[in-house]
Structure formats: structure tokens, C-alpha cells
């Protein structure tokens, strides 16, 4: 009965590879987000989706491509991974009716 | 543009002491929301509280209390009788009211709290 889940939890890969992170929420929320937490713990928004439509794209390199197949899922595909992409990626969701965003457990990505 | 400042990078206190985490924010909007999240060593982000800009009432939840003062643009968090389980990084965050996915959380840089047994 996890509210916001992400897979995988850990991801170790080589530079230049392509990888995807999946997020699912069972809260019935209509808005989902991706945030990046860097090595200094700084959290910054990357994308938001509302009812499967991209709303916020916060100057993220176009190697990052989010996809929302339905309101309960928001995936993040990253092409040509670089060392600087190493971070923890958090998915979050909320309903339009109230402001609180609930976060998934995070995906720890390490690019070697 | 919105901004959140958590000037305290790290705090250490002995168990059972009280501790206050400071948060100062900047926004031009009249309607906004303030949050505190906890990130324990296990890494997840746990929602603690939300406050909207029209509600300056202080809130208490068990050992936790929050003091919201619009006059000083501050939203401080106090833990009373701290426990080892309170050890975590605490983030203050701000969201301006936009609707339909346009609202984003702007986080402070976090305060790492260590409770010494």
C-alpha cells in the first residue's frame, strides 16, 4: 500500500548509457513531479505534469525526457548519461485540490 | 522569484534538549504555502507540515511546533525534548499558488540535525 513508489531504488551505470526511472502513485493524484537532489542535498524541481500534460520544464537538458502514460505514472528517461547526472531523483505527487506534495523513496543514480 | 534560506547548516544537541530550526523565505505573492520536510538517514522525504499564507496560527503536534511570522517572513520549527530519532536533515520549502501543476516547491538548503545520546 505504498503511496508513491519508484523503481529502481539504486541504479549504477556507465557514462553514455541510457536509463529509465519509473514512478507510480496510488493516491489518485493528478499532478506529478520529478526533483533532483545533488550531492550537497540541494533539491530542485525538474518537471511537473498535470493530467498527463507537461507543465513545468525547469531548464533541464533535453537528454532528460519525462513521459506520463497516465495520471498514475510518470517516468524519466535519461539519454547519454554523464557523470554530473549522479544524484538522487525523487518523484512526487499531489492533487490539484491541495498543496502538499508527497514524495517517493528516491532513486539513487550513480554514473561511472 | 521565490527563495528559502536555512542559515543553519548543521546543529548538534544533546538528547532531551529543545532545538529550533530557522527558515526565512522570500516571495512577491500574497498567497503561498510553506512546508517542512524531514529526510532521515534512510533518505526518504517525509512531509511534516503545511501552512498557508493566510494562517499565522502557530501549530503544535506532539513534540513539534511551528512558528509562522509574516512580519519577519519566517517559519521556524522547534523540537521539544529531542530524541535520537529526530536526527535527520530538515528542509523548509515554499510554494506559490499557481494551480494545475504550475506550483513548484522551492527548497532551502536543509539543516542537518544530530541528536547526541
mmCIF file of C-alpha atoms in Angstrom:
data_model
loop_
_atom_site.group_PDB
_atom_site.id
_atom_site.type_symbol
_atom_site.label_atom_id
_atom_site.label_comp_id
_atom_site.label_asym_id
_atom_site.label_seq_id
_atom_site.Cartn_x
_atom_site.Cartn_y
_atom_site.Cartn_z
ATOM 1 C CA UNK A 1 0.000 0.000 0.000
ATOM 2 C CA UNK A 2 2.868 2.310 -0.880
ATOM 3 C CA UNK A 3 1.625 5.770 -1.848
ATOM 4 C CA UNK A 4 4.368 6.894 -4.242
ATOM 5 C CA UNK A 5 6.786 4.232 -5.455
ATOM 6 C CA UNK A 6 9.874 4.426 -7.630
ATOM 7 C CA UNK A 7 11.895 1.789 -9.425
ATOM 8 C CA UNK A 8 14.697 1.094 -9.279
ATOM 9 C CA UNK A 9 15.865 2.235 -5.874
ATOM 10 C CA UNK A 10 19.516 2.148 -6.942
ATOM 11 C CA UNK A 11 20.966 2.488 -10.417
ATOM 12 C CA UNK A 12 24.667 2.216 -11.229
ATOM 13 C CA UNK A 13 25.624 2.652 -14.855
ATOM 14 C CA UNK A 14 28.360 3.759 -17.208
ATOM 15 C CA UNK A 15 28.702 7.137 -18.869
ATOM 16 C CA UNK A 16 26.951 7.292 -22.192
ATOM 17 C CA UNK A 17 24.273 4.735 -21.348
ATOM 18 C CA UNK A 18 20.531 5.373 -21.485
ATOM 19 C CA UNK A 19 18.408 4.582 -18.440
ATOM 20 C CA UNK A 20 14.851 4.997 -17.181
ATOM 21 C CA UNK A 21 13.349 5.554 -13.756
ATOM 22 C CA UNK A 22 9.696 4.740 -13.126
ATOM 23 C CA UNK A 23 7.274 6.348 -10.724
ATOM 24 C CA UNK A 24 3.778 5.266 -9.752
ATOM 25 C CA UNK A 25 1.324 6.741 -7.288
ATOM 26 C CA UNK A 26 -1.852 5.129 -5.976
ATOM 27 C CA UNK A 27 -3.202 8.244 -4.293
ATOM 28 C CA UNK A 28 -5.471 9.290 -7.147
ATOM 29 C CA UNK A 29 -3.448 12.459 -7.628
ATOM 30 C CA UNK A 30 -3.499 14.323 -10.930
ATOM 31 C CA UNK A 31 -0.159 16.150 -10.703
ATOM 32 C CA UNK A 32 3.261 14.551 -10.601
ATOM 33 C CA UNK A 33 6.806 15.897 -10.380
ATOM 34 C CA UNK A 34 10.453 14.992 -10.740
ATOM 35 C CA UNK A 35 13.008 16.589 -8.407
ATOM 36 C CA UNK A 36 16.773 16.159 -8.360
ATOM 37 C CA UNK A 37 18.811 16.120 -5.154
ATOM 38 C CA UNK A 38 22.513 16.683 -5.721
ATOM 39 C CA UNK A 39 25.445 15.547 -3.622
ATOM 40 C CA UNK A 40 25.081 18.589 -1.363
ATOM 41 C CA UNK A 41 21.462 17.626 -0.663
ATOM 42 C CA UNK A 42 20.089 20.538 -2.662
ATOM 43 C CA UNK A 43 16.635 19.748 -4.048
ATOM 44 C CA UNK A 44 15.452 21.296 -7.294
ATOM 45 C CA UNK A 45 12.417 20.719 -9.454
ATOM 46 C CA UNK A 46 12.914 19.288 -12.921
ATOM 47 C CA UNK A 47 9.434 18.658 -14.348
ATOM 48 C CA UNK A 48 5.778 18.672 -13.477
ATOM 49 C CA UNK A 49 2.837 17.000 -15.193
ATOM 50 C CA UNK A 50 -0.832 17.702 -14.707
ATOM 51 C CA UNK A 51 -3.268 15.150 -16.149
ATOM 52 C CA UNK A 52 -0.504 13.752 -18.373
ATOM 53 C CA UNK A 53 0.398 17.187 -19.721
ATOM 54 C CA UNK A 54 3.874 18.681 -19.226
ATOM 55 C CA UNK A 55 3.574 21.910 -17.255
ATOM 56 C CA UNK A 56 6.985 22.748 -15.796
ATOM 57 C CA UNK A 57 10.263 22.072 -17.592
ATOM 58 C CA UNK A 58 12.880 23.731 -15.472
ATOM 59 C CA UNK A 59 15.757 24.225 -17.946
ATOM 60 C CA UNK A 60 16.712 20.593 -17.811
ATOM 61 C CA UNK A 61 19.000 19.277 -20.606
ATOM 62 C CA UNK A 62 16.979 17.623 -23.336
ATOM 63 C CA UNK A 63 18.775 14.356 -22.578
ATOM 64 C CA UNK A 64 16.102 14.086 -19.881
ATOM 65 C CA UNK A 65 12.692 13.166 -21.219
ATOM 66 C CA UNK A 66 9.737 12.619 -18.907
ATOM 67 C CA UNK A 67 6.748 10.598 -20.015
ATOM 68 C CA UNK A 68 3.361 10.246 -18.402
ATOM 69 C CA UNK A 69 1.385 7.347 -19.868
ATOM 70 C CA UNK A 70 -1.468 8.001 -17.450
ATOM 71 C CA UNK A 71 -2.196 10.113 -14.374
ATOM 72 C CA UNK A 72 -0.760 7.498 -12.022
ATOM 73 C CA UNK A 73 2.620 7.152 -13.729
ATOM 74 C CA UNK A 74 5.480 9.473 -14.530
ATOM 75 C CA UNK A 75 8.671 8.031 -15.935
ATOM 76 C CA UNK A 76 12.021 9.692 -16.515
ATOM 77 C CA UNK A 77 14.262 8.605 -19.351
ATOM 78 C CA UNK A 78 17.835 9.853 -19.469
ATOM 79 C CA UNK A 79 19.949 9.558 -22.615
ATOM 80 C CA UNK A 80 23.725 9.631 -22.840
ATOM 81 C CA UNK A 81 24.281 9.706 -19.112
ATOM 82 C CA UNK A 82 27.011 11.993 -17.787
ATOM 83 C CA UNK A 83 28.945 11.976 -14.524
ATOM 84 C CA UNK A 84 27.054 15.079 -13.398
ATOM 85 C CA UNK A 85 23.764 13.213 -13.602
ATOM 86 C CA UNK A 86 24.716 11.282 -10.483
ATOM 87 C CA UNK A 87 22.131 12.282 -7.904
ATOM 88 C CA UNK A 88 19.024 11.146 -6.119
ATOM 89 C CA UNK A 89 15.895 11.586 -8.201
ATOM 90 C CA UNK A 90 12.611 11.992 -6.369
ATOM 91 C CA UNK A 91 9.144 11.628 -7.773
ATOM 92 C CA UNK A 92 6.307 13.460 -6.042
ATOM 93 C CA UNK A 93 2.578 13.798 -6.499
ATOM 94 C CA UNK A 94 -0.314 15.919 -5.302
ATOM 95 C CA UNK A 95 -3.926 16.568 -6.032
ATOM 96 C CA UNK A 96 -4.974 19.877 -7.569
ATOM 97 C CA UNK A 97 -7.228 20.395 -4.565
ATOM 98 C CA UNK A 98 -4.487 20.812 -2.013
ATOM 99 C CA UNK A 99 -0.883 21.915 -1.978
ATOM 100 C CA UNK A 100 1.055 19.142 -0.272
ATOM 101 C CA UNK A 101 3.404 17.103 -2.437
ATOM 102 C CA UNK A 102 4.118 13.545 -1.336
ATOM 103 C CA UNK A 103 7.443 12.086 -2.291
ATOM 104 C CA UNK A 104 8.573 8.679 -3.387
ATOM 105 C CA UNK A 105 11.574 6.988 -1.728
ATOM 106 C CA UNK A 106 14.031 8.289 -4.313
ATOM 107 C CA UNK A 107 16.247 6.614 -6.920
ATOM 108 C CA UNK A 108 19.962 6.849 -6.311
ATOM 109 C CA UNK A 109 21.713 7.123 -9.663
ATOM 110 C CA UNK A 110 25.472 6.723 -9.885
ATOM 111 C CA UNK A 111 27.154 7.280 -13.237
ATOM 112 C CA UNK A 112 30.678 5.870 -13.508
ATOM 113 C CA UNK B 1 11.297 34.717 -7.710
ATOM 114 C CA UNK B 2 10.885 32.747 -4.554
ATOM 115 C CA UNK B 3 13.699 31.881 -2.190
ATOM 116 C CA UNK B 4 14.091 29.933 1.040
ATOM 117 C CA UNK B 5 17.035 30.377 3.382
ATOM 118 C CA UNK B 6 18.041 27.959 6.097
ATOM 119 C CA UNK B 7 21.083 29.606 7.585
ATOM 120 C CA UNK B 8 21.872 26.766 9.981
ATOM 121 C CA UNK B 9 23.778 24.141 8.047
ATOM 122 C CA UNK B 10 24.297 21.759 10.954
ATOM 123 C CA UNK B 11 23.080 21.634 14.539
ATOM 124 C CA UNK B 12 24.005 19.180 17.268
ATOM 125 C CA UNK B 13 22.214 18.970 20.583
ATOM 126 C CA UNK B 14 22.177 16.519 23.430
ATOM 127 C CA UNK B 15 19.116 14.338 23.727
ATOM 128 C CA UNK B 16 16.179 15.914 25.570
ATOM 129 C CA UNK B 17 17.284 19.439 24.739
ATOM 130 C CA UNK B 18 14.970 21.698 22.754
ATOM 131 C CA UNK B 19 16.124 22.855 19.332
ATOM 132 C CA UNK B 20 14.806 25.412 16.844
ATOM 133 C CA UNK B 21 15.426 25.255 13.121
ATOM 134 C CA UNK B 22 15.195 28.587 11.340
ATOM 135 C CA UNK B 23 13.601 29.255 7.965
ATOM 136 C CA UNK B 24 13.339 32.605 6.186
ATOM 137 C CA UNK B 25 11.535 32.954 2.875
ATOM 138 C CA UNK B 26 11.095 35.485 0.088
ATOM 139 C CA UNK B 27 8.147 35.760 -2.261
ATOM 140 C CA UNK B 28 6.217 38.502 -4.019
ATOM 141 C CA UNK B 29 2.959 36.589 -3.922
ATOM 142 C CA UNK B 30 0.299 37.209 -1.310
ATOM 143 C CA UNK B 31 -0.888 33.607 -1.477
ATOM 144 C CA UNK B 32 1.729 30.972 -0.830
ATOM 145 C CA UNK B 33 2.370 27.828 1.153
ATOM 146 C CA UNK B 34 5.175 26.868 3.490
ATOM 147 C CA UNK B 35 6.289 23.344 4.288
ATOM 148 C CA UNK B 36 8.705 21.381 6.401
ATOM 149 C CA UNK B 37 10.020 18.016 5.265
ATOM 150 C CA UNK B 38 12.235 15.580 7.145
ATOM 151 C CA UNK B 39 14.880 13.457 5.425
ATOM 152 C CA UNK B 40 16.138 10.764 7.811
ATOM 153 C CA UNK B 41 19.348 8.833 7.120
ATOM 154 C CA UNK B 42 17.325 6.302 5.136
ATOM 155 C CA UNK B 43 16.823 9.021 2.525
ATOM 156 C CA UNK B 44 13.094 9.422 2.007
ATOM 157 C CA UNK B 45 11.381 12.805 2.242
ATOM 158 C CA UNK B 46 8.691 12.879 4.890
ATOM 159 C CA UNK B 47 6.084 15.623 4.928
ATOM 160 C CA UNK B 48 5.711 17.273 8.342
ATOM 161 C CA UNK B 49 3.525 20.352 7.957
ATOM 162 C CA UNK B 50 1.940 22.763 5.504
ATOM 163 C CA UNK B 51 0.945 26.328 6.296
ATOM 164 C CA UNK B 52 -0.832 28.781 4.002
ATOM 165 C CA UNK B 53 -0.030 32.468 3.972
ATOM 166 C CA UNK B 54 -3.359 33.447 5.471
ATOM 167 C CA UNK B 55 -2.998 31.310 8.555
ATOM 168 C CA UNK B 56 -0.444 32.638 11.011
ATOM 169 C CA UNK B 57 -1.591 30.481 13.869
ATOM 170 C CA UNK B 58 1.215 28.531 15.446
ATOM 171 C CA UNK B 59 0.838 24.787 15.381
ATOM 172 C CA UNK B 60 1.838 22.082 17.794
ATOM 173 C CA UNK B 61 1.968 18.392 17.042
ATOM 174 C CA UNK B 62 3.358 16.360 19.901
ATOM 175 C CA UNK B 63 6.960 17.457 20.431
ATOM 176 C CA UNK B 64 6.950 19.506 17.235
ATOM 177 C CA UNK B 65 5.825 23.101 16.957
ATOM 178 C CA UNK B 66 5.957 25.682 14.212
ATOM 179 C CA UNK B 67 6.046 29.459 14.446
ATOM 180 C CA UNK B 68 4.937 31.355 11.343
ATOM 181 C CA UNK B 69 5.532 35.118 11.318
ATOM 182 C CA UNK B 70 4.727 37.009 8.143
ATOM 183 C CA UNK B 71 6.215 40.207 9.566
ATOM 184 C CA UNK B 72 9.675 38.630 9.529
ATOM 185 C CA UNK B 73 8.998 36.154 6.672
ATOM 186 C CA UNK B 74 9.947 33.291 8.928
ATOM 187 C CA UNK B 75 8.593 29.813 9.529
ATOM 188 C CA UNK B 76 10.619 28.266 12.332
ATOM 189 C CA UNK B 77 10.415 24.715 13.600
ATOM 190 C CA UNK B 78 11.008 23.701 17.211
ATOM 191 C CA UNK B 79 11.532 20.202 18.527
ATOM 192 C CA UNK B 80 10.962 19.884 22.248
ATOM 193 C CA UNK B 81 12.717 17.202 24.298
ATOM 194 C CA UNK B 82 14.665 15.978 21.293
ATOM 195 C CA UNK B 83 15.226 12.284 20.690
ATOM 196 C CA UNK B 84 17.825 10.375 18.701
ATOM 197 C CA UNK B 85 15.151 9.506 16.127
ATOM 198 C CA UNK B 86 14.876 13.213 15.332
ATOM 199 C CA UNK B 87 18.339 13.101 13.755
ATOM 200 C CA UNK B 88 17.789 13.978 10.105
ATOM 201 C CA UNK B 89 18.098 16.714 7.514
ATOM 202 C CA UNK B 90 15.155 19.083 7.709
ATOM 203 C CA UNK B 91 14.043 21.091 4.709
ATOM 204 C CA UNK B 92 11.869 24.170 4.654
ATOM 205 C CA UNK B 93 10.078 24.777 1.348
ATOM 206 C CA UNK B 94 7.851 27.372 -0.306
ATOM 207 C CA UNK B 95 5.216 27.004 -2.993
ATOM 208 C CA UNK B 96 3.435 29.866 -4.687
ATOM 209 C CA UNK B 97 -0.205 29.283 -5.642
ATOM 210 C CA UNK B 98 -0.399 28.715 -9.381
ATOM 211 C CA UNK B 99 -2.618 25.716 -9.973
ATOM 212 C CA UNK B 100 -2.653 22.812 -12.430
ATOM 213 C CA UNK B 101 0.927 21.726 -11.918
ATOM 214 C CA UNK B 102 2.466 25.176 -12.166
ATOM 215 C CA UNK B 103 3.314 25.287 -8.493
ATOM 216 C CA UNK B 104 6.765 24.043 -7.594
ATOM 217 C CA UNK B 105 8.428 23.557 -4.271
ATOM 218 C CA UNK B 106 11.449 25.778 -3.730
ATOM 219 C CA UNK B 107 13.560 24.199 -1.026
ATOM 220 C CA UNK B 108 16.040 25.646 1.401
ATOM 221 C CA UNK B 109 19.448 24.038 1.608
ATOM 222 C CA UNK B 110 18.460 21.988 4.634
ATOM 223 C CA UNK B 111 19.616 21.800 8.239
ATOM 224 C CA UNK B 112 21.325 18.633 9.391
ATOM 225 C CA UNK B 113 20.219 17.933 12.955
ATOM 226 C CA UNK B 114 22.161 15.479 15.070
ATOM 227 C CA UNK B 115 20.832 14.409 18.436
ATOM 228 C CA UNK B 116 23.590 13.128 20.684
ATOM 229 C CA UNK B 117 22.532 10.363 23.062
#
